[in-house]
């Protein structure tokens, strides 16, 4: 790469900002030696923190702002008052071509509202979606929408399928991703009209991926498809129910090992296996939900993550930039209703 | 109890019917010594199986029918052709007062269609719902609807809340259950209009339980509320996503313990804890989804369960009968819009 990769960071988003963001950037810097960073936030607070990261400091430019989007601010308020915030300016840097992507661990609704306003949607896309990773029996899958669009029509779902398929190729490296529409059963007659219409359109559409048809909730973790398409309500319910179930089982495991002195002893022997399990389920491995369908790359990190998780989110953004995901989405939309499936070649 | 409890069983529903059903009845018989059973199915097939259960046989009447509802029959086909099936006759026995409740491990859609047709809905209830149990950090919760009603309006959701609250009192023994409406966030402004309207109505309604407000997917397994109310689409997605996640983690645990010879050794010591965990997550413990809102008690067992799981489903049906759950639902609907909350006393 000749051009240096530039990543805009909202220094003030997330429960442990700005320290967590800066430490995350330091980890990302070691992974992506070509990257430089624009760090948006209050200079008097950020500059002293940078002195602790002598390897990171030379590739960071601090862009001062005192504005911060509060964790519970409404999207409309963020749009009115948040454009000069650390979050708003990070997204603006992408819109103005100063940065290749932006990452924030702040308020999701505000970040989406600012991103839509500043970056607009790509041609053919009515509504952007939030996509994320799920661990599965076969590795990882992506799912969208995770909550940006509570109600969706059939064409929204078809657009999500196209964007999700590019995301799976880019971020998971799957060559011909399979796509499933989340429903209450796999039979074609199940579900409501919107889903059946979307099923019909996806069966006809020319996608570089392969449309599998309807899937059920159990199929998500089974890894039956690479891309799970659903509206933002069901996607959010699925994501958070899976998170809750995972926490519940982890808690049951801990309780089981504390149950008796023998069980405690058993834990000593089981520890390597349990550590391996913990690593596999570590939410930091799956951190970073991407906003798809916009004219720029914005990744939302979980607000409660740590530096390692934040670095994962930065990695997702970098993948999308380096593999020219936006060009692929543009190409796939151009070919969607053509006679021949033409996988996007923009690499 | 003076009157003997009579349970109608669809002998032919489920993957391993009729053996599984009969073995399940034998387990239920030891738990409920007062119960007798009407067993619907082909007499030449059932009678020889009964000889293996000398303790069960005296309390079982076989009611012969050759008709069977196929596992993938459409509800409309079951209504046309299935009334003389083992499933249809089991439900009819409840409608005609010959049995106090019916249990089937057959086709869910067919069972709901036949139950609605034969038992009708209770006054004030537009649509029946399917309710089931979830393991949580605090014990167990109930959730409805799990898939009977793909799209719901606000009054459906309010009705589900009333029925679910009676179910939690009856089956979980919670005196004043808390009720949550599943949404994408807990703030009152989140979600779509139907949810906000239902939220408003439930805040005003006179329920013996306590309306908590909106909850998120993570709150289900956390056990934040005793009753999770949602439409059948989201409920089905949540149920099956939780099932899938649980299977995924169990598989990860097995893989972790096979990872190395040391991990295998660790398993020997961890086995008691792992057995305890397995018992806690055992789907048979949570088997048995109840159809709520009908003029009779019908419980749907998972089709893939074994005798122990089937007996759990029978237990849920017996709880509902013995605690006069239908009377409680009737009472609560009568009081719903009154000035004073009056917990139903029909015990």
XYZ file of C-alpha atoms in Angstrom:
694
model
C 0.000 0.000 0.000
C 1.357 3.339 -0.968
C -1.191 5.499 0.796
C -1.022 5.476 4.548
C -4.165 4.156 6.205
C -5.820 6.787 8.402
C -8.223 5.806 11.171
C -10.443 8.368 12.912
C -11.110 7.539 16.562
C -13.753 8.952 18.872
C -11.567 9.225 21.976
C -14.525 9.905 24.261
C -16.871 6.975 23.452
C -17.191 3.990 25.793
C -17.341 3.376 29.532
C -13.582 3.659 30.052
C -12.795 6.354 27.509
C -10.436 7.935 26.731
C -7.818 5.596 28.324
C -9.357 2.469 26.771
C -9.460 4.030 23.297
C -5.822 5.089 23.438
C -4.676 1.706 24.709
C -6.772 0.090 21.976
C -5.105 2.306 19.393
C -1.714 1.267 20.748
C -2.600 -2.408 20.190
C -3.998 -1.647 16.730
C -0.811 0.228 15.887
C 1.277 -2.906 16.438
C -1.106 -4.905 14.235
C -1.283 -2.333 11.454
C 2.123 -0.674 11.241
C 0.970 1.343 8.201
C -1.865 3.020 10.069
C -2.014 6.511 11.441
C -4.706 7.875 13.721
C -6.782 11.006 14.110
C -7.844 11.163 17.732
C -10.848 13.384 18.457
C -11.383 14.707 21.969
C -10.232 17.289 24.534
C -6.538 17.905 23.893
C -5.669 18.782 27.527
C -7.030 15.389 28.584
C -5.606 13.349 25.705
C -2.090 14.762 25.374
C -0.883 13.604 28.823
C -2.239 10.098 28.158
C -0.316 9.899 24.891
C 2.979 10.275 26.730
C 2.469 6.748 28.090
C 2.477 5.368 24.543
C 5.744 6.457 22.924
C 5.317 4.023 19.998
C 1.812 5.210 19.252
C 2.371 8.946 19.715
C 4.282 9.580 16.442
C 1.382 8.262 14.342
C -1.381 10.076 16.241
C -2.732 13.527 15.571
C -4.947 14.868 18.326
C -7.835 16.953 16.988
C -9.186 19.008 19.810
C -12.859 19.265 20.690
C -14.640 19.669 23.992
C -17.922 18.300 22.656
C -19.008 14.838 23.774
C -22.132 12.840 22.867
C -23.621 11.527 26.092
C -24.211 7.775 26.397
C -27.985 8.240 26.576
C -28.405 11.178 24.206
C -31.201 10.743 21.677
C -30.145 10.442 18.045
C -32.050 13.638 17.208
C -30.202 15.542 19.940
C -26.875 14.175 18.702
C -27.709 15.438 15.220
C -28.552 18.900 16.506
C -25.783 19.301 19.046
C -23.238 16.589 18.362
C -21.647 17.506 15.058
C -18.700 19.186 16.760
C -18.369 16.361 19.283
C -15.531 13.830 19.282
C -17.935 11.372 17.642
C -19.297 13.814 15.067
C -15.857 15.027 14.036
C -14.522 11.463 13.684
C -17.325 10.658 11.245
C -16.847 13.998 9.478
C -13.184 13.126 8.917
C -14.349 10.098 6.908
C -16.913 12.171 5.000
C -14.238 14.707 4.056
C -11.696 12.086 3.023
C -9.264 12.894 5.818
C -9.701 9.404 7.273
C -10.443 6.016 5.693
C -12.697 4.847 8.497
C -14.002 5.828 11.923
C -14.352 3.793 15.114
C -16.378 4.794 18.166
C -17.430 2.985 21.342
C -20.067 5.645 22.032
C -23.865 5.823 21.791
C -25.033 3.587 18.908
C -28.109 5.579 17.908
C -26.182 8.845 17.859
C -23.341 7.318 15.844
C -25.786 5.935 13.279
C -27.661 9.249 13.012
C -24.446 11.243 12.526
C -23.077 8.658 10.062
C -26.247 8.678 7.964
C -26.292 12.457 7.928
C -22.631 12.907 7.002
C -21.898 9.878 4.840
C -25.285 9.289 3.129
C -26.293 5.865 1.874
C -24.771 4.153 -1.165
C -26.801 4.063 -4.413
C -29.539 1.422 -4.229
C -29.589 1.310 -0.451
C -32.523 2.834 1.367
C -31.383 2.162 4.906
C -28.031 1.294 6.409
C -27.839 -1.666 8.762
C -25.693 -2.729 11.689
C -23.835 -6.002 11.158
C -21.843 -8.058 13.613
C -20.123 -11.392 14.156
C -21.513 -14.503 15.814
C -19.476 -17.523 16.956
C -20.830 -20.745 15.434
C -20.116 -24.476 15.252
C -18.373 -23.844 11.950
C -16.435 -20.714 12.898
C -18.097 -17.342 12.559
C -21.113 -15.891 10.831
C -22.295 -12.353 10.322
C -25.780 -11.108 11.116
C -27.660 -7.962 10.179
C -29.575 -5.861 11.051
C -28.768 -5.777 14.756
C -30.991 -2.864 15.665
C -30.802 0.102 13.290
C -34.130 -0.679 11.610
C -36.858 -1.933 13.914
C -39.268 -2.478 11.049
C -38.147 -3.489 7.572
C -39.810 -4.121 4.244
C -38.780 -6.823 1.790
C -36.468 -4.576 -0.220
C -34.627 -3.533 2.962
C -34.017 -7.217 3.703
C -32.787 -7.875 0.158
C -30.382 -4.953 0.486
C -29.163 -6.293 3.833
C -28.463 -9.627 2.120
C -26.254 -7.949 -0.485
C -24.362 -5.884 2.059
C -24.010 -8.794 4.470
C -22.653 -11.041 1.770
C -19.929 -8.489 0.948
C -19.186 -8.184 4.667
C -18.806 -11.981 4.978
C -16.455 -12.085 1.994
C -14.429 -9.184 3.372
C -14.323 -9.813 7.087
C -14.602 -13.620 7.202
C -12.843 -14.337 3.921
C -15.612 -16.639 2.687
C -15.497 -16.807 -1.106
C -19.132 -17.594 -1.819
C -21.100 -16.884 1.339
C -24.422 -18.588 2.006
C -27.261 -16.309 3.035
C -30.231 -17.204 5.236
C -33.373 -15.234 6.092
C -34.272 -15.589 9.764
C -37.779 -16.960 10.251
C -39.772 -19.102 12.682
C -39.294 -22.228 10.568
C -37.475 -23.258 7.427
C -40.546 -24.070 5.316
C -41.315 -21.567 2.558
C -44.839 -20.970 3.838
C -43.748 -19.862 7.295
C -43.551 -16.287 8.510
C -45.247 -13.099 7.411
C -45.681 -11.534 3.978
C -42.580 -9.350 4.122
C -40.396 -12.387 4.692
C -42.056 -14.401 1.945
C -41.647 -11.504 -0.507
C -37.990 -11.102 0.443
C -37.546 -14.866 0.023
C -38.963 -14.650 -3.493
C -36.770 -11.693 -4.443
C -33.611 -13.253 -3.047
C -34.334 -16.500 -4.881
C -34.381 -14.501 -8.151
C -31.588 -12.027 -7.378
C -28.127 -12.340 -8.870
C -25.874 -12.462 -5.849
C -22.238 -13.525 -5.747
C -23.270 -15.480 -2.652
C -25.765 -18.300 -2.454
C -29.258 -17.839 -1.034
C -30.053 -20.723 1.283
C -33.647 -19.767 2.130
C -35.286 -19.459 5.539
C -33.433 -20.436 8.674
C -34.480 -20.675 12.337
C -32.917 -19.323 15.516
C -31.160 -22.630 16.238
C -29.416 -22.417 12.854
C -27.548 -19.212 13.800
C -25.164 -20.834 16.284
C -25.108 -24.025 14.219
C -23.448 -21.960 11.485
C -25.859 -23.162 8.809
C -25.237 -19.976 6.792
C -22.501 -17.343 6.659
C -24.903 -14.401 6.574
C -28.047 -14.172 8.713
C -30.466 -11.548 7.400
C -33.247 -10.185 9.594
C -34.936 -6.974 10.677
C -33.360 -4.926 13.442
C -35.870 -6.013 16.057
C -35.354 -9.759 15.686
C -31.633 -9.297 15.112
C -31.295 -7.328 18.305
C -33.365 -9.896 20.222
C -31.247 -12.748 18.823
C -27.944 -11.004 19.555
C -28.866 -10.078 23.110
C -30.573 -13.402 23.883
C -27.417 -15.212 22.749
C -25.292 -12.900 24.924
C -27.562 -13.501 27.898
C -27.568 -17.272 27.399
C -23.798 -17.316 27.129
C -23.456 -15.357 30.385
C -25.963 -17.658 32.089
C -24.068 -20.805 31.121
C -20.735 -19.288 32.158
C -22.269 -18.509 35.510
C -23.643 -22.065 35.810
C -20.161 -23.422 35.028
C -18.585 -21.291 37.754
C -21.247 -22.400 40.233
C -20.744 -26.062 39.287
C -17.053 -25.840 40.069
C -17.709 -24.197 43.422
C -20.303 -26.731 44.414
C -18.068 -28.972 46.559
C -14.397 -29.277 47.599
C -14.022 -32.080 45.034
C -15.485 -29.868 42.325
C -13.015 -27.130 43.305
C -10.197 -29.628 42.955
C -11.628 -30.664 39.599
C -11.404 -27.080 38.469
C -7.614 -27.091 38.898
C -7.380 -29.913 36.392
C -10.037 -28.519 34.119
C -8.556 -25.036 34.066
C -6.710 -25.309 30.748
C -9.890 -26.509 29.060
C -11.942 -23.806 30.762
C -9.449 -21.135 29.718
C -9.705 -22.355 26.156
C -13.493 -22.198 26.388
C -13.363 -18.708 27.845
C -11.078 -17.545 25.048
C -13.443 -18.976 22.471
C -16.464 -17.213 23.914
C -14.593 -13.997 24.729
C -16.876 -11.182 23.555
C -13.794 -9.131 22.709
C -13.103 -11.538 19.844
C -16.421 -10.624 18.265
C -16.406 -6.942 19.136
C -17.082 -4.357 16.458
C -20.408 -3.925 14.705
C -20.114 -2.307 11.313
C -22.549 0.164 9.801
C -23.168 -1.140 6.283
C -24.721 0.728 3.380
C -23.125 4.109 4.027
C -20.723 6.001 1.799
C -17.966 5.486 4.360
C -16.750 2.947 6.887
C -17.877 3.366 10.490
C -17.462 0.680 13.149
C -19.190 0.735 16.517
C -17.307 -0.903 19.346
C -19.152 -2.187 22.412
C -19.142 0.563 25.030
C -18.072 -1.795 27.796
C -15.154 -3.382 25.995
C -11.485 -2.992 26.886
C -8.471 -2.035 24.783
C -8.195 -5.504 23.246
C -11.831 -5.468 22.176
C -11.492 -1.956 20.813
C -8.479 -3.060 18.759
C -10.637 -5.863 17.287
C -13.181 -3.254 16.204
C -10.403 -1.207 14.607
C -9.290 -4.379 12.808
C -12.739 -4.846 11.297
C -12.669 -1.276 10.000
C -9.200 -1.818 8.519
C -10.330 -5.037 6.782
C -13.200 -3.182 5.177
C -10.914 -0.381 3.967
C -8.121 -2.601 2.674
C -10.491 -4.881 0.814
C -12.428 -2.002 -0.689
C -15.709 -3.284 0.684
C -17.657 -0.191 -0.360
C -16.675 -0.706 -4.006
C -17.785 -4.327 -3.751
C -21.164 -3.298 -2.367
C -21.574 -0.744 -5.186
C -20.714 -3.381 -7.801
C -23.012 -6.016 -6.342
C -25.926 -3.604 -6.335
C -25.236 -2.718 -9.939
C -25.393 -6.419 -10.898
C -28.262 -7.392 -8.600
C -30.971 -7.648 -11.220
C -28.775 -8.484 -14.209
C -28.771 -11.725 -16.173
C -25.512 -13.025 -14.781
C -24.093 -13.175 -11.307
C -20.849 -11.240 -11.377
C -18.866 -11.361 -8.161
C -17.314 -8.019 -7.442
C -13.611 -7.990 -8.280
C -12.588 -4.774 -6.615
C -9.550 -6.046 -4.719
C -58.869 -34.250 45.668
C -62.007 -36.276 45.335
C -62.234 -36.334 41.546
C -59.666 -38.434 39.772
C -57.440 -36.415 37.430
C -57.744 -37.571 33.821
C -55.032 -36.841 31.280
C -55.568 -37.322 27.540
C -52.418 -38.371 25.687
C -51.728 -38.310 21.967
C -49.876 -41.634 21.789
C -48.651 -40.997 18.243
C -46.992 -37.560 18.547
C -43.204 -37.183 18.706
C -40.176 -38.756 17.066
C -40.193 -41.878 19.241
C -43.935 -42.326 19.663
C -45.715 -44.342 20.879
C -43.039 -46.008 23.095
C -41.786 -42.666 24.433
C -45.306 -41.488 25.285
C -46.133 -44.658 27.178
C -42.863 -44.617 29.095
C -43.503 -40.944 29.849
C -46.960 -41.790 31.139
C -45.434 -44.479 33.363
C -43.117 -41.875 34.937
C -46.003 -39.410 35.316
C -48.074 -42.131 36.962
C -45.514 -42.501 39.769
C -45.493 -38.716 40.256
C -49.267 -38.300 40.187
C -50.762 -41.395 41.775
C -54.257 -39.891 41.449
C -54.056 -39.600 37.691
C -55.619 -41.799 35.063
C -54.899 -41.643 31.358
C -56.808 -41.774 28.096
C -54.371 -42.980 25.473
C -55.345 -42.199 21.879
C -53.853 -44.248 19.044
C -53.983 -47.587 17.221
C -55.044 -50.197 19.768
C -53.188 -53.137 18.109
C -49.951 -51.162 18.420
C -50.548 -49.729 21.884
C -51.955 -52.745 23.744
C -48.789 -54.903 23.468
C -46.663 -51.972 24.681
C -48.860 -51.562 27.754
C -47.994 -55.087 28.913
C -44.484 -53.794 29.716
C -45.948 -51.335 32.223
C -47.989 -53.348 34.712
C -48.248 -50.412 37.160
C -49.458 -48.036 34.491
C -51.866 -50.384 32.706
C -54.655 -50.337 35.314
C -55.038 -46.542 35.051
C -54.908 -46.374 31.251
C -57.816 -46.618 28.849
C -56.766 -47.062 25.243
C -59.070 -45.214 22.831
C -58.531 -46.655 19.413
C -57.950 -44.578 16.291
C -55.864 -45.208 13.201
C -55.660 -41.519 12.317
C -52.352 -39.739 12.818
C -51.400 -36.111 12.144
C -48.154 -36.133 10.194
C -45.206 -34.163 11.591
C -45.239 -31.757 8.648
C -48.984 -31.534 8.004
C -50.276 -27.992 7.576
C -52.632 -26.732 10.301
C -55.428 -26.366 7.713
C -54.998 -30.000 6.632
C -55.015 -31.126 10.258
C -58.300 -29.264 10.774
C -59.864 -30.913 7.737
C -58.528 -34.427 8.178
C -57.153 -34.669 11.698
C -60.173 -34.490 13.957
C -60.318 -38.270 14.264
C -56.554 -38.548 14.701
C -54.869 -39.454 17.986
C -54.120 -35.750 18.438
C -57.602 -34.528 17.500
C -59.344 -37.018 19.770
C -57.074 -36.185 22.718
C -58.059 -32.523 22.421
C -61.710 -33.447 21.901
C -61.631 -35.413 25.158
C -60.775 -32.144 26.947
C -63.475 -30.241 25.041
C -66.068 -32.840 26.040
C -65.019 -32.926 29.682
C -63.780 -36.528 29.552
C -60.242 -35.380 30.341
C -58.868 -32.467 32.383
C -55.986 -31.774 30.023
C -54.254 -33.080 26.896
C -50.573 -33.567 26.126
C -49.091 -34.157 22.673
C -45.546 -34.232 21.300
C -46.860 -33.914 17.743
C -46.980 -31.116 15.154
C -47.322 -27.758 16.964
C -49.304 -25.920 14.288
C -51.792 -28.768 13.954
C -52.203 -29.077 17.712
C -52.860 -25.338 18.032
C -55.353 -25.349 15.143
C -57.275 -28.321 16.563
C -57.164 -26.854 20.082
C -58.485 -23.476 18.938
C -61.252 -25.137 16.964
C -62.358 -27.496 19.711
C -61.713 -25.512 22.880
C -62.301 -21.923 21.690
C -60.672 -18.985 23.425
C -61.604 -17.716 26.874
C -63.690 -14.513 27.154
C -61.544 -11.435 26.543
C -58.843 -13.331 24.681
C -58.541 -12.845 20.957
C -55.688 -15.204 20.332
C -54.177 -18.014 22.334
C -50.421 -18.054 22.834
C -47.730 -20.653 23.412
C -45.813 -20.221 26.663
C -42.736 -22.025 27.895
C -40.031 -22.024 30.554
C -36.566 -20.495 30.390
C -33.695 -21.195 32.797
C -32.355 -17.959 34.298
C -29.813 -16.694 36.827
C -32.641 -16.498 39.348
C -34.341 -19.820 38.596
C -36.919 -19.976 35.858
C -39.029 -17.551 33.889
C -41.892 -18.036 31.469
C -42.065 -16.498 28.018
C -44.908 -16.081 25.556
C -45.741 -16.103 22.691
C -43.273 -18.662 21.346
C -44.649 -18.849 17.829
C -48.437 -19.088 17.606
C -48.884 -15.463 16.557
C -46.269 -14.122 14.169
C -47.743 -10.635 14.222
C -49.461 -9.179 17.263
C -51.206 -5.953 18.120
C -51.003 -4.185 21.456
C -54.113 -5.829 22.894
C -52.758 -9.283 22.034
C -49.620 -8.437 24.005
C -51.643 -7.170 26.971
C -53.636 -10.406 26.939
C -50.417 -12.426 26.821
C -49.225 -10.534 29.885
C -52.339 -11.506 31.846
C -52.164 -15.144 30.791
C -48.405 -15.339 31.361
C -48.717 -13.889 34.809
C -51.255 -16.581 35.772
C -48.936 -19.200 34.269
C -46.004 -17.915 36.362
C -48.092 -17.997 39.525
C -49.323 -21.491 38.717
C -46.303 -23.246 37.280
C -43.478 -21.369 39.004
C -45.291 -20.612 42.241
C -44.361 -16.921 42.138
C -46.861 -14.943 44.212
C -46.619 -11.566 42.478
C -44.854 -12.141 39.168
C -43.013 -9.316 37.430
C -43.820 -8.848 33.760
C -41.517 -7.443 31.061
C -42.211 -6.516 27.445
C -39.376 -7.636 25.171
C -37.888 -4.736 23.213
C -34.567 -3.595 21.742
C -33.807 -1.433 24.758
C -35.306 -0.618 28.115
C -36.021 3.080 27.477
C -39.690 3.936 27.023
C -39.082 5.528 23.633
C -37.551 2.416 22.086
C -39.304 0.026 19.754
C -42.287 0.390 17.478
C -45.765 1.796 18.076
C -47.381 -1.505 19.000
C -44.903 -2.002 21.812
C -45.274 1.542 23.086
C -49.070 1.215 23.076
C -48.874 -2.111 24.930
C -46.466 -0.498 27.402
C -48.980 2.262 28.064
C -51.869 -0.169 28.518
C -49.925 -2.465 30.820
C -48.821 0.494 32.932
C -52.518 1.326 33.473
C -53.902 -2.210 33.737
C -54.875 -3.801 37.024
C -52.795 -6.947 37.141
C -52.121 -9.135 40.157
C -48.533 -9.134 38.913
C -46.241 -6.145 38.571
C -45.447 -4.583 35.211
C -41.723 -3.905 35.008
C -41.645 -2.190 31.605
C -39.455 -2.930 28.609
C -36.670 -5.468 28.822
C -33.925 -6.518 26.387
C -32.770 -9.930 25.168
C -29.969 -10.069 27.748
C -32.536 -9.648 30.528
C -34.287 -12.944 29.677
C -31.518 -15.241 30.930
C -30.636 -12.744 33.664
C -34.085 -13.453 35.094
C -34.951 -9.769 35.398
C -38.675 -10.603 35.187
C -40.795 -13.698 35.764
C -42.875 -13.255 32.614
C -41.422 -12.209 29.256
C -44.108 -10.971 26.870
C -43.448 -10.729 23.139
C -44.951 -11.515 19.751
C -44.593 -15.037 18.389
C -41.886 -14.106 15.907
C -39.460 -12.586 18.409
C -40.364 -15.175 21.018
C -39.593 -17.985 18.620
C -36.322 -16.329 17.580
C -35.334 -15.827 21.233
C -36.237 -19.397 22.233
C -34.400 -21.000 19.332
C -31.402 -18.671 19.506
C -31.022 -19.536 23.189
C -31.287 -23.256 22.354
C -28.688 -22.899 19.624
C -26.314 -20.931 21.832
C -26.642 -23.493 24.589
C -25.822 -26.327 22.164
C -22.865 -24.357 20.787
C -21.359 -23.794 24.220
C -21.900 -27.433 25.221
C -20.064 -28.436 22.071
C -17.231 -25.983 22.837
C -16.974 -27.471 26.337
C -16.669 -31.012 24.932
C -14.038 -29.865 22.444
C -12.074 -28.070 25.174
C -11.853 -31.253 27.225
C -10.690 -33.276 24.222
C -8.078 -30.755 23.259
C -5.074 -32.447 24.899
C -4.299 -35.504 27.057
C -4.070 -33.184 30.069
C -7.474 -31.712 29.258
C -8.875 -35.260 29.064
C -7.442 -35.981 32.483
C -8.960 -32.726 33.711
C -12.324 -33.945 32.564
C -12.186 -36.890 34.961
C -11.895 -34.481 37.864
C -14.347 -31.982 36.440
C -16.963 -34.623 35.678
C -19.139 -34.106 38.758
C -19.291 -30.366 38.043
C -19.972 -31.003 34.366
C -22.734 -33.464 35.209
C -24.289 -30.863 37.453
C -24.076 -28.322 34.643
C -25.592 -30.757 32.168
C -28.470 -31.478 34.538
C -29.111 -27.754 34.945
C -29.238 -27.132 31.216
C -31.082 -30.360 30.422
C -33.826 -29.371 27.973
C -36.025 -32.093 29.462
C -36.296 -29.997 32.611
C -37.907 -27.186 30.648
C -39.955 -29.336 28.299
C -43.635 -28.615 27.819
C -45.022 -25.494 26.186
C -48.528 -24.655 27.232
C -51.265 -23.236 25.033
C -52.716 -20.362 27.028
C -55.998 -18.576 26.439
C -58.058 -21.589 25.444
C -61.077 -23.022 27.212
C -59.062 -26.117 28.120
C -55.529 -27.156 29.030
C -53.299 -28.422 26.235
C -49.548 -28.896 26.580
C -47.173 -29.420 23.676
C -44.122 -31.537 24.413
C -40.996 -31.205 22.280
C -41.166 -33.842 19.538
C -37.596 -34.978 20.116
C -37.841 -35.424 23.859
C -37.677 -38.708 25.750
C -39.956 -40.224 28.396
C -38.527 -38.047 31.162
C -39.114 -34.874 29.160
C -42.618 -36.013 28.255
C -43.374 -36.604 31.933
C -42.271 -33.004 32.645
C -44.786 -31.789 30.066
C -47.500 -33.884 31.715
C -46.490 -32.316 35.033
C -47.042 -28.821 33.649
C -50.518 -29.813 32.497
C -51.318 -31.304 35.922
C -50.140 -28.116 37.683
C -52.467 -26.061 35.533
C -55.416 -28.336 36.267
C -54.836 -28.676 40.000
C -54.348 -24.961 40.490
C -57.382 -24.085 38.392
C -55.371 -21.854 36.107
C -58.245 -21.292 33.691
C -60.419 -19.873 36.441
C -57.585 -17.559 37.437
C -57.211 -16.313 33.883
C -60.968 -15.692 33.676
C -60.909 -13.764 36.950
C -57.904 -11.671 36.010
C -59.519 -10.656 32.731
C -62.672 -9.670 34.575
C -60.628 -7.374 36.848
C -58.219 -6.046 34.218
C -59.722 -2.613 33.795
C -61.262 -2.261 37.236
C -60.254 0.227 39.904
C -58.557 -2.286 42.168
C -56.076 -5.036 41.511
C -57.636 -8.229 42.778
C -55.438 -11.299 42.606
C -57.459 -14.303 41.577
C -58.201 -16.537 44.533
C -59.414 -19.643 42.773
C -57.280 -22.242 44.527
